[in-house]
Amino acid sequence: MQDQLDKVRVVLVETQHPGNIGAAARAMKTMGLARLYLVNPRQFPSDEAEARASGATEVLAEARIVGSLREAVAECTLVAGASARPRKLAWPELDPRQCGETVMAASGECALVFGRERTGLTNAELDLCTHVVTIPANPDYASLNLAAAVQVLSYELRVAALAGHRPVREPEAPPATHEQLEQLYAHLQRVLADRGFLNPDNPEHLMRRLRRLYNRAGLDHNEVQILRGILTTLAPDIR
Ligand code: SAH
């Protein structure tokens, strides 16, 4: 079971209060998670984080500090963004239980991504996620403390792992990583923009729909190569 939990990284984006980083580390350790990624934390390392981590200081000691969300999830095949607010044109939306089961059933590296205390995750950051997970909370007061949200989703991962959820079988080809998909989307966007298919004033709109479409398909490594090959053949001048 531990190897199943070890494939999961918890990513905290631009956390403002170091105490929340410590409390998140503690929440993770209680559920058997160990891999913490911090995207541009305001203050870290910090005594307050250490104090709030209680006995989970090794999770902090081994935390990776990175400069962008994209870097934090580059090798991942599943990226679930935690958001209190439901979005328009939502990504496949999961509740915490489905999130635990979906992550445990995924092959490859997985990430749970949490936003800033005040403003959460931006739409551009949610674009980098394959799923959105919302904790069903009081609609008049739906925003949990960051570390409390980490606790709820980590708990559900553990429950799913204990129940034996795991990848059913090895896929034919490895699933595409986040970075491979980002390169495909960038290539597609260049070709579509150059050929006048994208609205130059709002290219994001169509690109978001295309991301959603490809996400649903669950592309593997070979399929990404095929799609990029098609683009290169049809538009050899654009790489
Ligand atoms: N005011 C922010 C919420 C920030 S809370 C907003 O409206 O988006 C900090 C982070 O905790 C959020 O970005 C999210 O990742 C997580 N979180 C808090 N409440 C949540 C909920 N009900 N469901 C899912 N994630 C939640």
Short mmCIF file of C-alpha atoms and ligand atoms in Angstrom, two decimals:
data_model
loop_
_atom_site.label_atom_id
_atom_site.label_comp_id
_atom_site.label_asym_id
_atom_site.label_seq_id
_atom_site.Cartn_x
_atom_site.Cartn_y
_atom_site.Cartn_z
CA MET A 1 0.00 0.00 0.00
CA GLN A 2 2.80 2.43 0.80
CA ASP A 3 4.10 2.37 -2.78
CA GLN A 4 0.62 3.45 -3.88
CA LEU A 5 0.74 6.46 -1.55
CA ASP A 6 4.31 7.24 -2.55
CA LYS A 7 3.26 8.00 -6.13
CA VAL A 8 1.37 11.06 -4.84
CA ARG A 9 2.86 14.50 -4.39
CA VAL A 10 1.09 17.35 -2.62
CA VAL A 11 1.71 20.71 -4.30
CA LEU A 12 1.06 23.98 -2.43
CA VAL A 13 0.99 27.04 -4.70
CA GLU A 14 2.32 30.35 -3.31
CA THR A 15 1.38 29.65 0.28
CA GLN A 16 1.38 32.87 2.28
CA HIS A 17 1.50 31.58 5.86
CA PRO A 18 4.38 29.24 6.76
CA GLY A 19 2.24 27.81 9.57
CA ASN A 20 -0.06 26.36 6.94
CA ILE A 21 2.88 24.61 5.27
CA GLY A 22 3.77 22.98 8.59
CA ALA A 23 0.18 21.99 9.28
CA ALA A 24 -0.13 20.55 5.77
CA ALA A 25 3.02 18.46 6.32
CA ARG A 26 1.53 17.10 9.53
CA ALA A 27 -1.75 16.31 7.78
CA MET A 28 0.13 14.45 5.06
CA LYS A 29 2.26 12.40 7.44
CA THR A 30 -0.74 11.24 9.46
CA MET A 31 -2.09 9.72 6.23
CA GLY A 32 1.21 8.23 5.05
CA LEU A 33 2.04 10.86 2.40
CA ALA A 34 5.57 12.20 2.29
CA ARG A 35 6.21 14.18 -0.90
CA LEU A 36 5.62 17.91 -0.56
CA TYR A 37 6.25 20.43 -3.37
CA LEU A 38 6.16 24.17 -2.68
CA VAL A 39 5.67 26.56 -5.59
CA ASN A 40 7.17 29.95 -4.62
CA PRO A 41 6.27 29.88 -0.92
CA ARG A 42 6.35 33.37 0.61
CA GLN A 43 8.47 32.24 3.55
CA PHE A 44 10.21 28.89 3.79
CA PRO A 45 12.05 27.37 5.63
CA SER A 46 10.51 28.87 8.74
CA ASP A 47 10.31 28.26 12.47
CA GLU A 48 6.56 28.58 12.36
CA ALA A 49 6.31 25.83 9.76
CA GLU A 50 8.55 23.60 11.90
CA ALA A 51 6.44 24.27 14.98
CA ARG A 52 3.16 23.52 13.25
CA ALA A 53 4.56 20.36 11.64
CA SER A 54 4.95 18.74 15.09
CA GLY A 55 6.67 15.43 14.38
CA ALA A 56 6.46 15.75 10.60
CA THR A 57 9.65 17.75 10.21
CA GLU A 58 11.18 15.29 7.73
CA VAL A 59 8.32 16.02 5.30
CA LEU A 60 9.43 19.68 5.50
CA ALA A 61 13.12 18.81 5.30
CA GLU A 62 12.53 16.87 2.09
CA ALA A 63 10.11 19.38 0.56
CA ARG A 64 11.02 20.48 -2.98
CA ILE A 65 10.84 24.20 -3.71
CA VAL A 66 10.09 24.99 -7.37
CA GLY A 67 9.47 28.12 -9.42
CA SER A 68 6.28 27.13 -11.22
CA LEU A 69 3.31 24.80 -11.01
CA ARG A 70 4.27 23.39 -14.39
CA GLU A 71 7.64 22.35 -13.02
CA ALA A 72 6.02 20.81 -9.92
CA VAL A 73 3.81 18.49 -12.00
CA ALA A 74 5.99 17.87 -15.08
CA GLU A 75 6.23 14.07 -14.71
CA CYS A 76 2.67 13.58 -13.53
CA THR A 77 -0.01 11.73 -15.46
CA LEU A 78 -2.86 12.90 -13.23
CA VAL A 79 -3.10 16.37 -11.70
CA ALA A 80 -6.06 17.11 -9.42
CA GLY A 81 -6.57 20.76 -8.47
CA ALA A 82 -8.48 21.41 -5.24
CA SER A 83 -10.94 24.24 -5.63
CA ALA A 84 -13.74 25.44 -3.37
CA ARG A 85 -15.50 27.14 -6.26
CA PRO A 86 -17.12 25.16 -9.04
CA ARG A 87 -15.99 26.52 -12.42
CA LYS A 88 -17.68 27.14 -15.70
CA LEU A 89 -16.60 24.66 -18.36
CA ALA A 90 -15.41 22.56 -15.51
CA TRP A 91 -12.78 19.88 -15.82
CA PRO A 92 -13.94 16.41 -14.85
CA GLU A 93 -15.08 17.23 -11.37
CA LEU A 94 -14.51 14.82 -8.50
CA ASP A 95 -15.66 14.71 -4.92
CA PRO A 96 -13.01 13.72 -2.38
CA ARG A 97 -13.94 10.03 -2.40
CA GLN A 98 -13.85 9.81 -6.19
CA CYS A 99 -10.57 11.71 -6.10
CA GLY A 100 -9.01 9.14 -3.76
CA GLU A 101 -10.19 6.24 -5.89
CA THR A 102 -9.24 7.87 -9.20
CA VAL A 103 -5.75 8.72 -7.99
CA MET A 104 -5.17 5.26 -6.55
CA ALA A 105 -6.35 3.70 -9.84
CA ALA A 106 -4.01 5.86 -11.95
CA SER A 107 -0.72 4.53 -13.17
CA GLY A 108 2.20 6.92 -12.94
CA GLU A 109 2.89 9.92 -10.78
CA CYS A 110 -0.04 11.92 -9.40
CA ALA A 111 -0.36 15.40 -7.90
CA LEU A 112 -2.87 17.06 -5.61
CA VAL A 113 -2.63 20.83 -6.07
CA PHE A 114 -3.77 23.42 -3.51
CA GLY A 115 -4.10 27.17 -4.02
CA ARG A 116 -3.30 30.33 -2.10
CA GLU A 117 -5.09 31.07 1.15
CA ARG A 118 -6.82 34.19 -0.10
CA THR A 119 -7.36 33.63 -3.79
CA GLY A 120 -7.07 29.90 -4.43
CA LEU A 121 -5.89 28.70 -7.86
CA THR A 122 -6.08 30.87 -10.98
CA ASN A 123 -7.89 29.66 -14.09
CA ALA A 124 -4.53 29.35 -15.84
CA GLU A 125 -3.37 27.05 -13.03
CA LEU A 126 -6.56 24.99 -13.28
CA ASP A 127 -5.82 24.66 -17.01
CA LEU A 128 -2.79 22.64 -15.96
CA CYS A 129 -4.96 20.20 -14.01
CA THR A 130 -6.58 17.08 -15.45
CA HIS A 131 -9.27 17.06 -12.75
CA VAL A 132 -10.82 19.44 -10.26
CA VAL A 133 -11.77 18.21 -6.79
CA THR A 134 -14.22 20.07 -4.57
CA ILE A 135 -14.91 19.22 -0.94
CA PRO A 136 -18.67 19.54 -0.51
CA ALA A 137 -18.91 22.17 2.20
CA ASN A 138 -21.40 24.67 3.56
CA PRO A 139 -22.30 26.67 0.44
CA ASP A 140 -22.35 29.86 2.53
CA TYR A 141 -18.88 29.14 3.92
CA ALA A 142 -17.19 26.69 1.60
CA SER A 143 -13.54 27.63 1.96
CA LEU A 144 -11.60 25.34 4.30
CA ASN A 145 -8.28 26.26 5.81
CA LEU A 146 -5.53 25.12 3.42
CA ALA A 147 -4.14 22.43 5.75
CA ALA A 148 -7.66 21.22 6.58
CA ALA A 149 -8.29 20.72 2.84
CA VAL A 150 -4.99 18.81 2.58
CA GLN A 151 -6.15 16.64 5.51
CA VAL A 152 -9.50 15.76 3.93
CA LEU A 153 -8.03 14.80 0.55
CA SER A 154 -5.08 12.92 2.08
CA TYR A 155 -7.48 10.96 4.24
CA GLU A 156 -9.50 9.94 1.21
CA LEU A 157 -6.34 8.78 -0.54
CA ARG A 158 -5.54 6.57 2.42
CA VAL A 159 -9.08 5.19 2.58
CA ALA A 160 -8.92 4.32 -1.13
CA ALA A 161 -5.49 2.73 -0.73
CA LEU A 162 -6.68 0.69 2.27
CA ALA A 163 -9.68 -0.47 0.26
CA GLY A 164 -7.26 -1.84 -2.32
CA HIS A 165 -7.85 0.62 -5.16
CA ARG A 166 -4.86 0.38 -7.47
CA PRO A 167 -4.09 0.41 -11.21
CA VAL A 168 -5.96 -2.52 -12.78
CA ARG A 169 -3.25 -3.51 -15.21
CA GLU A 170 -0.25 -2.01 -16.84
CA PRO A 171 -1.34 0.06 -19.86
CA GLU A 172 -0.03 -0.83 -23.32
CA ALA A 173 2.04 2.32 -23.44
CA PRO A 174 2.85 4.59 -20.52
CA PRO A 175 0.33 7.40 -20.05
CA ALA A 176 1.44 10.76 -21.37
CA THR A 177 3.11 12.95 -18.79
CA HIS A 178 2.00 16.46 -18.06
CA GLU A 179 5.04 17.89 -19.81
CA GLN A 180 4.42 15.85 -22.99
CA LEU A 181 0.82 17.08 -23.07
CA GLU A 182 1.86 20.70 -22.53
CA GLN A 183 4.24 20.39 -25.47
CA LEU A 184 1.46 18.94 -27.61
CA TYR A 185 -0.91 21.78 -26.66
CA ALA A 186 1.74 24.41 -27.37
CA HIS A 187 2.47 22.83 -30.78
CA LEU A 188 -1.25 22.63 -31.60
CA GLN A 189 -1.77 26.22 -30.53
CA ARG A 190 1.08 27.44 -32.76
CA VAL A 191 -0.33 25.62 -35.79
CA LEU A 192 -3.94 26.68 -35.19
CA ALA A 193 -2.92 30.29 -34.54
CA ASP A 194 -0.76 30.46 -37.64
CA ARG A 195 -3.52 28.99 -39.83
CA GLY A 196 -6.07 31.44 -38.45
CA PHE A 197 -8.24 28.91 -36.65
CA LEU A 198 -7.80 30.47 -33.20
CA ASN A 199 -9.39 33.77 -32.27
CA PRO A 200 -6.27 35.90 -31.69
CA ASP A 201 -8.13 37.94 -29.06
CA ASN A 202 -9.04 34.89 -27.04
CA PRO A 203 -7.02 31.80 -28.00
CA GLU A 204 -7.50 30.42 -24.49
CA HIS A 205 -11.16 29.70 -25.02
CA LEU A 206 -10.73 27.08 -27.71
CA MET A 207 -7.50 25.76 -26.22
CA ARG A 208 -9.33 25.08 -22.94
CA ARG A 209 -11.93 23.04 -24.80
CA LEU A 210 -9.25 21.11 -26.64
CA ARG A 211 -7.43 20.39 -23.40
CA ARG A 212 -10.65 19.07 -21.99
CA LEU A 213 -11.23 16.87 -25.03
CA TYR A 214 -7.73 15.37 -24.94
CA ASN A 215 -7.97 14.97 -21.18
CA ARG A 216 -11.10 12.89 -21.56
CA ALA A 217 -9.33 10.68 -24.06
CA GLY A 218 -6.51 9.93 -21.60
CA LEU A 219 -3.71 9.95 -24.17
CA ASP A 220 -0.74 7.67 -23.84
CA HIS A 221 2.81 8.44 -24.84
CA ASN A 222 2.51 6.93 -28.34
CA GLU A 223 -0.72 8.74 -29.12
CA VAL A 224 0.89 12.08 -28.29
CA GLN A 225 3.69 11.20 -30.71
CA ILE A 226 1.14 10.39 -33.44
CA LEU A 227 -0.72 13.69 -32.97
CA ARG A 228 2.50 15.66 -33.04
CA GLY A 229 3.57 13.75 -36.14
CA ILE A 230 0.32 14.76 -37.86
CA LEU A 231 0.90 18.42 -36.95
CA THR A 232 4.47 18.30 -38.23
CA THR A 233 3.40 16.67 -41.50
CA LEU A 234 0.54 19.09 -42.15
CA ALA A 235 2.47 22.17 -41.04
CA PRO A 236 6.14 21.33 -41.54
CA ASP A 237 7.08 25.00 -41.26
CA ILE A 238 5.83 25.18 -37.67
CA ARG A 239 7.57 23.25 -34.90
N1 SAH B 1 -10.70 31.90 -1.08
C1 SAH B 1 -10.14 30.87 -1.86
C2 SAH B 1 -9.99 29.60 -1.07
C3 SAH B 1 -8.63 29.46 -0.59
S1 SAH B 1 -8.48 28.16 0.57
C4 SAH B 1 -11.01 30.58 -3.06
O1 SAH B 1 -12.11 31.07 -3.10
O2 SAH B 1 -10.62 29.84 -3.95
C5 SAH B 1 -6.90 27.51 0.08
C6 SAH B 1 -6.97 26.26 -0.73
O3 SAH B 1 -7.55 25.19 0.01
C7 SAH B 1 -7.81 26.36 -1.99
O4 SAH B 1 -7.11 26.95 -3.07
C8 SAH B 1 -8.09 24.88 -2.26
O5 SAH B 1 -6.97 24.29 -2.90
C9 SAH B 1 -8.25 24.33 -0.85
N2 SAH B 1 -9.67 24.31 -0.44
C10 SAH B 1 -10.28 25.04 0.51
N3 SAH B 1 -11.59 24.75 0.59
C11 SAH B 1 -11.83 23.78 -0.33
C12 SAH B 1 -12.99 23.03 -0.74
N4 SAH B 1 -14.19 23.22 -0.20
N5 SAH B 1 -12.83 22.10 -1.70
C13 SAH B 1 -11.61 21.90 -2.29
N6 SAH B 1 -10.51 22.57 -1.95
C14 SAH B 1 -10.59 23.49 -0.98
#
